[in-house]
Short mmCIF file of C-alpha atoms in Angstrom, two decimals:
data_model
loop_
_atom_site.label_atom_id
_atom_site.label_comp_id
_atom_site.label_asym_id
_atom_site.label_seq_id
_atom_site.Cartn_x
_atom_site.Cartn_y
_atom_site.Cartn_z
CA UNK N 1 183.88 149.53 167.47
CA UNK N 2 181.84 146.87 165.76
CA UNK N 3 180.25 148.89 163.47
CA UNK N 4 183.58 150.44 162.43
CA UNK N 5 184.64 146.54 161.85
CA UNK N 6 181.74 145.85 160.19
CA UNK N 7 182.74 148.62 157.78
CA UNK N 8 186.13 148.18 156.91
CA UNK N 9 184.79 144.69 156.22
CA UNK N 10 182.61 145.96 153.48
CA UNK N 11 185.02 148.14 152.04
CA UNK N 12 187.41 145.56 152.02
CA UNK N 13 184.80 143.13 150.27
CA UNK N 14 183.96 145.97 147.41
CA UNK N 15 187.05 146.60 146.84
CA UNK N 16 188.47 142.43 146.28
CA UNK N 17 185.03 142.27 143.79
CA UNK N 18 185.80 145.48 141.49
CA UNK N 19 189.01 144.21 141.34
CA UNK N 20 187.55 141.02 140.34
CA UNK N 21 185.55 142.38 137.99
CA UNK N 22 187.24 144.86 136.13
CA UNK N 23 190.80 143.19 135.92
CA UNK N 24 189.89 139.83 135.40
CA UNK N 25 186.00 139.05 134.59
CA UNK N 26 185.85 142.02 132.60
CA UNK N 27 188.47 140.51 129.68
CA UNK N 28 185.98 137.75 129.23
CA UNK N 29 184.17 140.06 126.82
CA UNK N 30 187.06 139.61 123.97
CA UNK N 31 185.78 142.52 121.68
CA UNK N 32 189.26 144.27 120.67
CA UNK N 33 189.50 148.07 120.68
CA UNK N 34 189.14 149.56 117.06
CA UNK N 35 192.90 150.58 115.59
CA UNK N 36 194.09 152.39 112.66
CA UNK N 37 197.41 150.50 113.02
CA UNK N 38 197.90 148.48 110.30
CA UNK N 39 200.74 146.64 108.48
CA UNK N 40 200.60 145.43 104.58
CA UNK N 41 202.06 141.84 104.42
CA UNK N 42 202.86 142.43 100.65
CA UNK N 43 205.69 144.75 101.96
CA UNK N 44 207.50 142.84 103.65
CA UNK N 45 209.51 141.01 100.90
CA UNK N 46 209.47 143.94 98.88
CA UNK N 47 213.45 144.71 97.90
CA UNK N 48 214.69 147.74 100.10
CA UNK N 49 216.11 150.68 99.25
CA UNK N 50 218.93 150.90 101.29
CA UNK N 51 221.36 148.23 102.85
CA UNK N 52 219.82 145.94 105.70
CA UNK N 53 222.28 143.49 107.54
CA UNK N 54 220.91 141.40 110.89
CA UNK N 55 223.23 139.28 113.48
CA UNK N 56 221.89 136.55 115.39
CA UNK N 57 222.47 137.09 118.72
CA UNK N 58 222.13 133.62 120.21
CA UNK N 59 224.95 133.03 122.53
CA UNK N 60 224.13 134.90 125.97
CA UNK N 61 227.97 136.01 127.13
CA UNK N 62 227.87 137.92 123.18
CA UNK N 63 224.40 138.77 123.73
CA UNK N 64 225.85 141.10 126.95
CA UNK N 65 229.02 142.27 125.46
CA UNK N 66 227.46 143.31 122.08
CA UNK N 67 224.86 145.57 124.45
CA UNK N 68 227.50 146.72 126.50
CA UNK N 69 229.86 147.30 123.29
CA UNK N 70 227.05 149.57 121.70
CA UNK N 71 226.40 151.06 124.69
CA UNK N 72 229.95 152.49 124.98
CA UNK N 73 230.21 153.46 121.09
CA UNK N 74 226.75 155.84 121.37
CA UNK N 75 227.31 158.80 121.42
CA UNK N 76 223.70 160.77 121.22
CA UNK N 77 220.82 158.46 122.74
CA UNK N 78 220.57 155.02 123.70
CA UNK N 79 216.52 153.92 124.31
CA UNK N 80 215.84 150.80 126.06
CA UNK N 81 212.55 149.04 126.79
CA UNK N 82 211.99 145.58 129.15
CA UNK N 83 209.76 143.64 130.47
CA UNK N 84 211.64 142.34 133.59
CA UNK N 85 214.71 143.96 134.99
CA UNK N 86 216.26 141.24 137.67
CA UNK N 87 218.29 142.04 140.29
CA UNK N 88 221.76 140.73 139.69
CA UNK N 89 225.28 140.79 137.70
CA UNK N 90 223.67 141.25 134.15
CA UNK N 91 222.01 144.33 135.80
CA UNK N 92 224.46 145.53 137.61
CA UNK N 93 226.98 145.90 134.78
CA UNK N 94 224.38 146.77 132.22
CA UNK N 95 223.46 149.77 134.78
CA UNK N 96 227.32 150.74 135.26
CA UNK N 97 227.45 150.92 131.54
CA UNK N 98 224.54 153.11 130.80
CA UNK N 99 225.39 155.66 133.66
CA UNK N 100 229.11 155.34 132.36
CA UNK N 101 227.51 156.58 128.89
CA UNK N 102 225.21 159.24 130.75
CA UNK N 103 228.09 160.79 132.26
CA UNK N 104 229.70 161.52 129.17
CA UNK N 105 226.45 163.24 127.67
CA UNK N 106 224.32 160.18 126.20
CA UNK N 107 220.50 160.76 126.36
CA UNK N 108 219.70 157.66 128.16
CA UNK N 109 215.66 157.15 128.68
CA UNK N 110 214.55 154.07 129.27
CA UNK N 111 210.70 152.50 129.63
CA UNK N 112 209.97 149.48 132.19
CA UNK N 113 206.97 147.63 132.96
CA UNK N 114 205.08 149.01 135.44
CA UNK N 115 203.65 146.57 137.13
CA UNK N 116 205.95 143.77 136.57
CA UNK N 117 208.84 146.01 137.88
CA UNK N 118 208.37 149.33 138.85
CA UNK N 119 208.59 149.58 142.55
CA UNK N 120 207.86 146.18 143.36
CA UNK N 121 211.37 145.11 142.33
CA UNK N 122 213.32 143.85 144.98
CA UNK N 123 215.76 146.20 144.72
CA UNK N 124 214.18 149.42 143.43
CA UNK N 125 216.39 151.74 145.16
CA UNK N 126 219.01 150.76 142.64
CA UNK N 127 216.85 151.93 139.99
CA UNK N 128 216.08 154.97 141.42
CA UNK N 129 219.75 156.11 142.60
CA UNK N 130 220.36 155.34 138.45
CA UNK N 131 217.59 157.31 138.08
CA UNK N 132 219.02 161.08 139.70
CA UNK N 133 221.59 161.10 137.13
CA UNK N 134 220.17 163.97 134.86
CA UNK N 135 220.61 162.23 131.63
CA UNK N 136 218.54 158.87 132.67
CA UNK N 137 215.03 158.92 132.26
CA UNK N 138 213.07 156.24 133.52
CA UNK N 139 208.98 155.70 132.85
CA UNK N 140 206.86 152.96 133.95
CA UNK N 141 204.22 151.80 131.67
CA UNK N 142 201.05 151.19 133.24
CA UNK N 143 202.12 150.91 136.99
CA UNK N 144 199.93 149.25 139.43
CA UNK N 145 196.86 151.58 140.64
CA UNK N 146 193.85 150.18 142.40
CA UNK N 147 192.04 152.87 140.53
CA UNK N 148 192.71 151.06 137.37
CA UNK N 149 192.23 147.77 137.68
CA UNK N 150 191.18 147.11 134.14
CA UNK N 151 194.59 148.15 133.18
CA UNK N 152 196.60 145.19 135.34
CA UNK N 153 195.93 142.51 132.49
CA UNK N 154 197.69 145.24 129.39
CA UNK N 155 201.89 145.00 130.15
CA UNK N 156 204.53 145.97 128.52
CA UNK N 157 206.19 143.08 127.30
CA UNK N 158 208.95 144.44 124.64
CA UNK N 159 212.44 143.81 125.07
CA UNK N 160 214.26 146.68 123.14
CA UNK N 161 217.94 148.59 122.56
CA UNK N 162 218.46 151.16 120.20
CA UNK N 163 221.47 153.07 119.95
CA UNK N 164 221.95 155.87 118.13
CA UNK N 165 219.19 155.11 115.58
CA UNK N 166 221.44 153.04 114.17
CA UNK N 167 220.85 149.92 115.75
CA UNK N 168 218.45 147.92 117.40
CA UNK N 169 218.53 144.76 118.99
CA UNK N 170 215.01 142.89 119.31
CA UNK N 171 214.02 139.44 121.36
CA UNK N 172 213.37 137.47 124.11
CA UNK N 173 215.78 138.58 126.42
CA UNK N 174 214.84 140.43 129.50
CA UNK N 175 216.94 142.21 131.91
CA UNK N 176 218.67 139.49 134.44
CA UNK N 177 221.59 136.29 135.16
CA UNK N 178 219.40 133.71 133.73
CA UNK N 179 219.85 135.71 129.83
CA UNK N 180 223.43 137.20 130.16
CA UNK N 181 225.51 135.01 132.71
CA UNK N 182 227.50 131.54 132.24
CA UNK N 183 225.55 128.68 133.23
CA UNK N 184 228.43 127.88 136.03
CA UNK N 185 227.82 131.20 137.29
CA UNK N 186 224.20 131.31 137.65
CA UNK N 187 221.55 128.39 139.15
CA UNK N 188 218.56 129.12 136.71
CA UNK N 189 219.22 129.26 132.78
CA UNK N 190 217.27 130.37 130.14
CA UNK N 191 218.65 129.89 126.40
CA UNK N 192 217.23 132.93 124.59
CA UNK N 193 217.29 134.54 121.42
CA UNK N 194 217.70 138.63 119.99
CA UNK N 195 218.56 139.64 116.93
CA UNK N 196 220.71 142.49 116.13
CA UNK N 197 219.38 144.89 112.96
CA UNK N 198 221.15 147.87 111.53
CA UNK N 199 221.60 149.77 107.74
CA UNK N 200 223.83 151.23 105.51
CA UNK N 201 223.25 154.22 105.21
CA UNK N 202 220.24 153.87 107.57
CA UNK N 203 217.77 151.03 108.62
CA UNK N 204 213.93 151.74 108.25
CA UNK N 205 213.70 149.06 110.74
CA UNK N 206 215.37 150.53 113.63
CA UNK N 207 213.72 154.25 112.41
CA UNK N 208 210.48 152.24 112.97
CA UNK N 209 211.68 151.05 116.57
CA UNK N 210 212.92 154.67 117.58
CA UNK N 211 209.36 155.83 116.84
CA UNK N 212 207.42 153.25 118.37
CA UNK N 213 209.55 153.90 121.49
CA UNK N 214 208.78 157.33 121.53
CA UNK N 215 205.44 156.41 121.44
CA UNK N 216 205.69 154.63 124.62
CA UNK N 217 208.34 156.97 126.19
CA UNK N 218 205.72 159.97 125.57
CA UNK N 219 202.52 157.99 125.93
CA UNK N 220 199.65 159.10 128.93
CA UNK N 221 199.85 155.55 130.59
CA UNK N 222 203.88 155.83 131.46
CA UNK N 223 204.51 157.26 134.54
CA UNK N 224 207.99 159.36 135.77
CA UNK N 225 209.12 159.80 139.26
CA UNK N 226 209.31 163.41 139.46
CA UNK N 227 212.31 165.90 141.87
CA UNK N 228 214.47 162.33 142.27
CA UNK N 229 217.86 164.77 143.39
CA UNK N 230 221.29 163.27 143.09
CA UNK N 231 221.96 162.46 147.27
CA UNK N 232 225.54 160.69 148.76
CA UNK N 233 223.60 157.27 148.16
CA UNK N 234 222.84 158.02 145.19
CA UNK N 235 226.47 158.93 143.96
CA UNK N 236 227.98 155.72 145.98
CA UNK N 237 225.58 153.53 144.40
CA UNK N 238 226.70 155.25 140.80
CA UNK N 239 230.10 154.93 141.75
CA UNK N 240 229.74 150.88 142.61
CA UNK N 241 227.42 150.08 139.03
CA UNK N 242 230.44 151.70 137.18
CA UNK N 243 233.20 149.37 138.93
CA UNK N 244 231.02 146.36 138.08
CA UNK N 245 230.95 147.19 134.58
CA UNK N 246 234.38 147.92 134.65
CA UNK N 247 235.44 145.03 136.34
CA UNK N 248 233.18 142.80 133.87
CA UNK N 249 234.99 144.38 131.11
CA UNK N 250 238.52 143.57 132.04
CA UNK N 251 237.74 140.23 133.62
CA UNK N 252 236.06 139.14 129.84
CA UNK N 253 238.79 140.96 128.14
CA UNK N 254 236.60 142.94 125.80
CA UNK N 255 237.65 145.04 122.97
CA UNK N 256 234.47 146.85 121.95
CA UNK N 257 236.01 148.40 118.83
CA UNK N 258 236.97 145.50 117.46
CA UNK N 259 233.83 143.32 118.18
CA UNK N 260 231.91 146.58 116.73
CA UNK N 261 234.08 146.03 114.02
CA UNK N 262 233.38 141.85 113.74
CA UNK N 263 229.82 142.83 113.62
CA UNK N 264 229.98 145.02 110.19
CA UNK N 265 231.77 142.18 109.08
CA UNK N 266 229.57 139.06 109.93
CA UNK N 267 226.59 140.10 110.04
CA UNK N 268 224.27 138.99 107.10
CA UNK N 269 223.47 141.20 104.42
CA UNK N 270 219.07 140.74 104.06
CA UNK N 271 216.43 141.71 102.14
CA UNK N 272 213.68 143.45 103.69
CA UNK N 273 213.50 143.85 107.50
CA UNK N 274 209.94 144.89 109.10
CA UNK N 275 209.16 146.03 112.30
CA UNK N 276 206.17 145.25 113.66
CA UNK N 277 204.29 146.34 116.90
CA UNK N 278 201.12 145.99 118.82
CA UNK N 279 197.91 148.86 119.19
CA UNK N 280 198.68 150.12 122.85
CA UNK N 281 195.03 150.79 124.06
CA UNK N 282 193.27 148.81 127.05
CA UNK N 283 191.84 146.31 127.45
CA UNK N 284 191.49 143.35 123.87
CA UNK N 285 193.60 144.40 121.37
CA UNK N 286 193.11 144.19 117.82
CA UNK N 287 195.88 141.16 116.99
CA UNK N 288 197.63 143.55 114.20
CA UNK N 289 200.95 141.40 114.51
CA UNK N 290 199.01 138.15 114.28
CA UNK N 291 196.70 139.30 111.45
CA UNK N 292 199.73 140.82 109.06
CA UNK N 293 201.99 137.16 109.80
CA UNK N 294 198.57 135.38 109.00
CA UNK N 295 198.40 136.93 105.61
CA UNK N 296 201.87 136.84 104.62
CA UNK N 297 201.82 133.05 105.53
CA UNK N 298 199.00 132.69 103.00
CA UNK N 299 202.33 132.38 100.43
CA UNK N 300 203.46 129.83 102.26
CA UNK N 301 203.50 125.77 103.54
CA UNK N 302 206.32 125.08 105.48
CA UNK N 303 206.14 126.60 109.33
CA UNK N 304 208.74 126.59 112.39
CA UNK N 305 207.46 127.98 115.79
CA UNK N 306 209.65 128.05 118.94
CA UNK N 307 207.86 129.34 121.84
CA UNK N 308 208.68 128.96 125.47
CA UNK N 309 205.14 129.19 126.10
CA UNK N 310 202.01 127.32 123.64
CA UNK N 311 198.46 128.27 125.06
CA UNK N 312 195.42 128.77 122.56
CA UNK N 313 191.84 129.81 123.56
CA UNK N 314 189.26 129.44 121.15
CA UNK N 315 189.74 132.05 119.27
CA UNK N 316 193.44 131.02 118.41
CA UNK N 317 192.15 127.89 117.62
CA UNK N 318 190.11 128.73 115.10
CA UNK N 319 193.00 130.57 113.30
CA UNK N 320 195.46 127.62 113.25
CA UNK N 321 193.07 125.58 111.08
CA UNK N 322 194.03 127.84 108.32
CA UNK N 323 197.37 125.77 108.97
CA UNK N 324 195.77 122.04 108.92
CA UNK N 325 197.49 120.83 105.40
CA UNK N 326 200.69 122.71 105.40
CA UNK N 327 203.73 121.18 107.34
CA UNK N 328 204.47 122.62 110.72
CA UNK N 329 207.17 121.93 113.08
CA UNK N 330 206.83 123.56 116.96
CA UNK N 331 209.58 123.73 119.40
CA UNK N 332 208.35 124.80 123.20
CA UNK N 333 209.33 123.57 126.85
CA UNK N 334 208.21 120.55 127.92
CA UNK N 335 205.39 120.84 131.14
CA UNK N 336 207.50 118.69 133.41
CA UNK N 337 210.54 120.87 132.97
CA UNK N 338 209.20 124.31 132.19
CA UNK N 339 210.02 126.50 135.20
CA UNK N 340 206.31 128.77 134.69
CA UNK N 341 204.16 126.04 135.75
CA UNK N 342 201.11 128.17 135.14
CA UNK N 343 202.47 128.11 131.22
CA UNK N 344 203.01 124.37 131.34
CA UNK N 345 199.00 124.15 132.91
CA UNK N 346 197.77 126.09 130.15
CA UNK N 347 199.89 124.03 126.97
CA UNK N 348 198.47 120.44 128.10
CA UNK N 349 194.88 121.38 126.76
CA UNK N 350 196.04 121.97 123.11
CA UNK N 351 199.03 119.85 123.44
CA UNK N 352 197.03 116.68 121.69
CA UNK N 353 195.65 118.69 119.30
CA UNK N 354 199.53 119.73 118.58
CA UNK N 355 200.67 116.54 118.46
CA UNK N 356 198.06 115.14 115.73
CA UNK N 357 198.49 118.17 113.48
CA UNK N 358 202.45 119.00 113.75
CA UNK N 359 206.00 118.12 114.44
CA UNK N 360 206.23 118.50 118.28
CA UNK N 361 209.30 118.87 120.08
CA UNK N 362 209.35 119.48 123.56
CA UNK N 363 212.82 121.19 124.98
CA UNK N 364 213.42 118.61 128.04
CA UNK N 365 216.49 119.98 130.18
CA UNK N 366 217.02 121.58 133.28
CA UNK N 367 217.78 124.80 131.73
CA UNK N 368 214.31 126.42 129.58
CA UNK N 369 213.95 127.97 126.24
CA UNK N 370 212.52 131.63 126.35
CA UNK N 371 213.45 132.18 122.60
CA UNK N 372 210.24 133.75 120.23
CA UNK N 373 210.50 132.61 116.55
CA UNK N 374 208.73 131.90 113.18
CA UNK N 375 210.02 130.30 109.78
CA UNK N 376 207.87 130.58 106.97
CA UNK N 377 209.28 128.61 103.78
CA UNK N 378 213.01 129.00 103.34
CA UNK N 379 213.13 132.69 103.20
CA UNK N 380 211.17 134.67 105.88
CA UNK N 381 212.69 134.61 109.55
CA UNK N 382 210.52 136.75 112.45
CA UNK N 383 212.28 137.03 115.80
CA UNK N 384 210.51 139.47 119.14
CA UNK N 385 209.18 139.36 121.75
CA UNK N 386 205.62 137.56 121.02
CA UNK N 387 204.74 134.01 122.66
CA UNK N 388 201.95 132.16 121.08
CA UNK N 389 199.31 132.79 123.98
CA UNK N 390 196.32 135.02 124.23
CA UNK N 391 198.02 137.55 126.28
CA UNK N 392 200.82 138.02 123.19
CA UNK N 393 197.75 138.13 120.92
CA UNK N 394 195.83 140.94 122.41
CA UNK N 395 196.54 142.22 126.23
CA UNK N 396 200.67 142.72 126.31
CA UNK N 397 202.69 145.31 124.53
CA UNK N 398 204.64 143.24 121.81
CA UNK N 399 207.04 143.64 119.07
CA UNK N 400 209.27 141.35 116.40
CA UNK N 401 211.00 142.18 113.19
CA UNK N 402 210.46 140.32 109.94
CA UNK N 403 213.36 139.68 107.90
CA UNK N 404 213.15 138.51 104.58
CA UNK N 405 216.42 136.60 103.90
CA UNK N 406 217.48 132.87 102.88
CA UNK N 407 220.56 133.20 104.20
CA UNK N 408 219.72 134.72 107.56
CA UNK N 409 217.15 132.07 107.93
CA UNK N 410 219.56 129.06 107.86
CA UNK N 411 221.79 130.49 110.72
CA UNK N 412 218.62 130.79 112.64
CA UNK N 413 218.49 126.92 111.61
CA UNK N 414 221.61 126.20 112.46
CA UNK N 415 221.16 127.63 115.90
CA UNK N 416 217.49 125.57 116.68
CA UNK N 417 219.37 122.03 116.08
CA UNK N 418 220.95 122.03 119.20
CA UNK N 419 217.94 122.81 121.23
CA UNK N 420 215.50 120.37 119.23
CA UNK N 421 218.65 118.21 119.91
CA UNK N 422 217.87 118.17 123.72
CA UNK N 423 214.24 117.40 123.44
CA UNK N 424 211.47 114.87 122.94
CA UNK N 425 209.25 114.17 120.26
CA UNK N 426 205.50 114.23 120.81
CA UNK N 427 202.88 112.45 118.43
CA UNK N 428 199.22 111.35 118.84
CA UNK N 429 201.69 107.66 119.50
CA UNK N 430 203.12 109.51 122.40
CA UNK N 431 206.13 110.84 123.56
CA UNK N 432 209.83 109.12 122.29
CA UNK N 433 213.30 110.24 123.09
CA UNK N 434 214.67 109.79 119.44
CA UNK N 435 218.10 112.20 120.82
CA UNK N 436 218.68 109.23 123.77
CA UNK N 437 218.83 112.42 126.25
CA UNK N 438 218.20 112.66 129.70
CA UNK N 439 215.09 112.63 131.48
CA UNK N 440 214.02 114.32 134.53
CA UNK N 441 211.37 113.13 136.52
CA UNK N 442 208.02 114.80 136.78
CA UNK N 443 207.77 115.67 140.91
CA UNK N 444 204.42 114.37 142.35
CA UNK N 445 203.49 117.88 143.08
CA UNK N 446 204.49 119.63 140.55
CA UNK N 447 202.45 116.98 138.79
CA UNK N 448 199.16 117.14 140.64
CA UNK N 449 199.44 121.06 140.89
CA UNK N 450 200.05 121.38 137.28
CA UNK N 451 196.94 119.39 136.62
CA UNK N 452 194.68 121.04 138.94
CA UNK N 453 195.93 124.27 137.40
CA UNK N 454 194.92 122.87 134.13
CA UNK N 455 191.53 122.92 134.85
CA UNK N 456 191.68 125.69 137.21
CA UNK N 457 192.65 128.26 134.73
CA UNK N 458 190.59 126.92 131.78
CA UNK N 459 188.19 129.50 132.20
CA UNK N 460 190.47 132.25 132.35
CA UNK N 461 192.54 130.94 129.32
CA UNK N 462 192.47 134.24 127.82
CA UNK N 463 194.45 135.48 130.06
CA UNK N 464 197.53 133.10 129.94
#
């Protein structure tokens, strides 16, 4: 019986060190994968051939109904892709609504995160009943295999809808309360931000999103659940997804013709729009989004960043002194209210350095910003779903658009004031309240955690 022990003890031991090794050590070589993927920055202000228009989608209650109003106008395919899928209202109806279009003949695939969601959800069985309907399919990208454990670090971290391949809606926004509900119906808010893209006659833009998501629909590291058969659970847990969305849609009162119809009318007529994507190989990517916004800012001297999360490892570092004289302006949770502590640990080491070489604002509230944008000059707005961190840079699956428009730009403005409204201002002086708003008080533990974690994850920066 010992020796038996003794075994299982060694297994067990081999086992926790290759996982070690090859899903976290392993990254510390930071040698990118070659790519042919490339992008050429000089097209992206180049004046398009067709019509482009883009909405800001910045409230959350419009950020639902829009999906939801799409959703019941498609009539061919609807593609979705997400990074989190919570378990929830948002969900709920945003399920009923999708099987509601399935059942009158929409293609309806949709790609999840593997590891993220995939069957450790808390609720997977929902996903799965969705999943029997014979017009849903559902991949996971990369899930969770202790075979692979150089693959954990590489996730899937786009947030995508296109309907029809006609429109596509792009952001932060993952799947969940916290990015769809009221703030008095839901505990933990997240102010967020998507953008909304389509053409007349067509949109190269969305074209470009269909195919990427192809790419990922079809590609050798997403995973199906094969022979999942339609069963009585399956059916009653169809039947309750449709009432929510039904009973969303009469208790908000929505008219989805007409708001389709608002949409045409409002939303701003742009120049160029440019969709962008990451390599999807293992392990270090090559930064191709980084790289093509580097060059194009080369034209440039006036920056805004909002990111919920700011983390740089050396390499990153290096690149922002190409920044040092022009005039940049950074909007990103402050570490004593951000709700992913880990995040907040790995800001305060280039938080000084932030502080002495831009305009910092730190969003101080008990709600978070989750929102991923850049402003070059006055003319040249990028919205997706890329955080400025290593893992946006090279491990995760990311995407944005690029949309070359003045106007569009200054209701992206417009929308920022509030939120830089509600925060502090951080200089190499320190940190003021110039907005007089409240502050909440930095818990000793969260304090003393946060600070251990600081150090803690230092070495494994690359990974944040």
């Amino acid at each position: 019986m010992g020796k038996i022990v003794r075994h299982v003890q060694w297994i067990i031991y081999v086992f926790v060190v290759q996982t070690c090794i090859f899903s976290i050590a392993v990254f510390q070589v930071r040698a990118p994968l070659s790519t042919d993927l490339a992008y050429d920055a000089t097209h992206l202000r180049v004046v398009p051939d067709t019509e482009n228009y883009a909405y800001l989608m910045e409230d959350r209650q419009e950020a639902l109904a829009i999906r939801l109003a799409l959703i019941e106008q498609a009539q061919e395919a609807i593609e979705i892709t997400s990074y989190a899928i919570h378990d929830g209202q948002a969900r709920d109806v945003l399920y009923g609504a999708l099987l509601s279009a399935a059942i009158r003949g929409v293609s309806v695939r949709i790609v999840i995160d593997g590891f993220i969601e995939g069957r450790f959800i808390s609720d997977y069985q929902t996903t799965r009943h969705m999943m029997a309907h014979p017009e849903i399919d559902v991949g996971f990208f990369e899930p969770f295999s202790i075979w692979r454990p150089h693959a954990v670090q590489n996730r899937l971290h786009d947030k995508l809808l296109i309907v029809d391949g006609q429109y596509g809606i792009i952001g932060g926004r993952n799947i969940g309360d916290r990015y769809f509900i009221t703030p008095e119906q839901t505990d933990a808010i997240t102010y967020d931000r998507d953008v909304l893209i389509f053409g007349q006659p067509h949109s190269e833009a969305v074209h470009a999103m269909q195919t990427y998501f192809d790419q990922l629909f079809h590609h050798p590291y997403t995973q199906f659940e094969a022979n999942i058969q339609p069963s009585e659970a399956s059916q009653a847990t169809t039947a309750q997804l449709i009432e929510a969305y039904e009973a969303y849609v009469s208790t908000q009162i929505l008219d989805f013709e007409t708001l389709v119809v608002r949409l045409h009318d409002t939303a701003v007529k742009t120049g160029a729009i440019t969709f962008l994507h990451s390599p999807l190989n293992r392990m270090h990517k090559e930064p191709v989004i980084f790289n093509t916004l580097k060059e194009l800012a080369r034209d440039y001297n006036r920056f805004f960043v909002q990111t919920p999360y700011f983390i740089a490892d050396r390499p990153m570092r290096e690149h922002f002194t190409a920044f040092h004289e022009a005039e940049v302006t950074v909007l990103t949770n402050s570490p004593i209210t951000n709700p992913n502590i880990m995040a907040a640990a790995g800001y305060l080491p280039i938080r000084h350095q932030l502080a002495a070489t831009t305009t910092l604002h730190e969003y101080h509230a008990q709600s978070s910003i989750h929102g991923k944008t850049l402003l070059m000059g006055d003319d040249i707005t990028v919205i997706g779903s890329y955080n400025i961190d290593p893992r946006s840079m090279s491990l995760s699956t990311e995407s944005v658009v690029v949309i070359h428009s003045k106007t569009f730009q200054t209701v992206v403005e417009a929308a920022i004031e509030p939120l830089i409204a509600s925060s502090l201002h951080v200089s190499e002086a320190g940190v003021t309240n110039p907005h007089e708003i409240e502050l909440f008080d930095d818990s000793a533990v969260r304090h003393i955690v946060r600070t251990l974690l600081r150090f803690v994850l230092r070495p494994f920066d690359y990974m944040l």
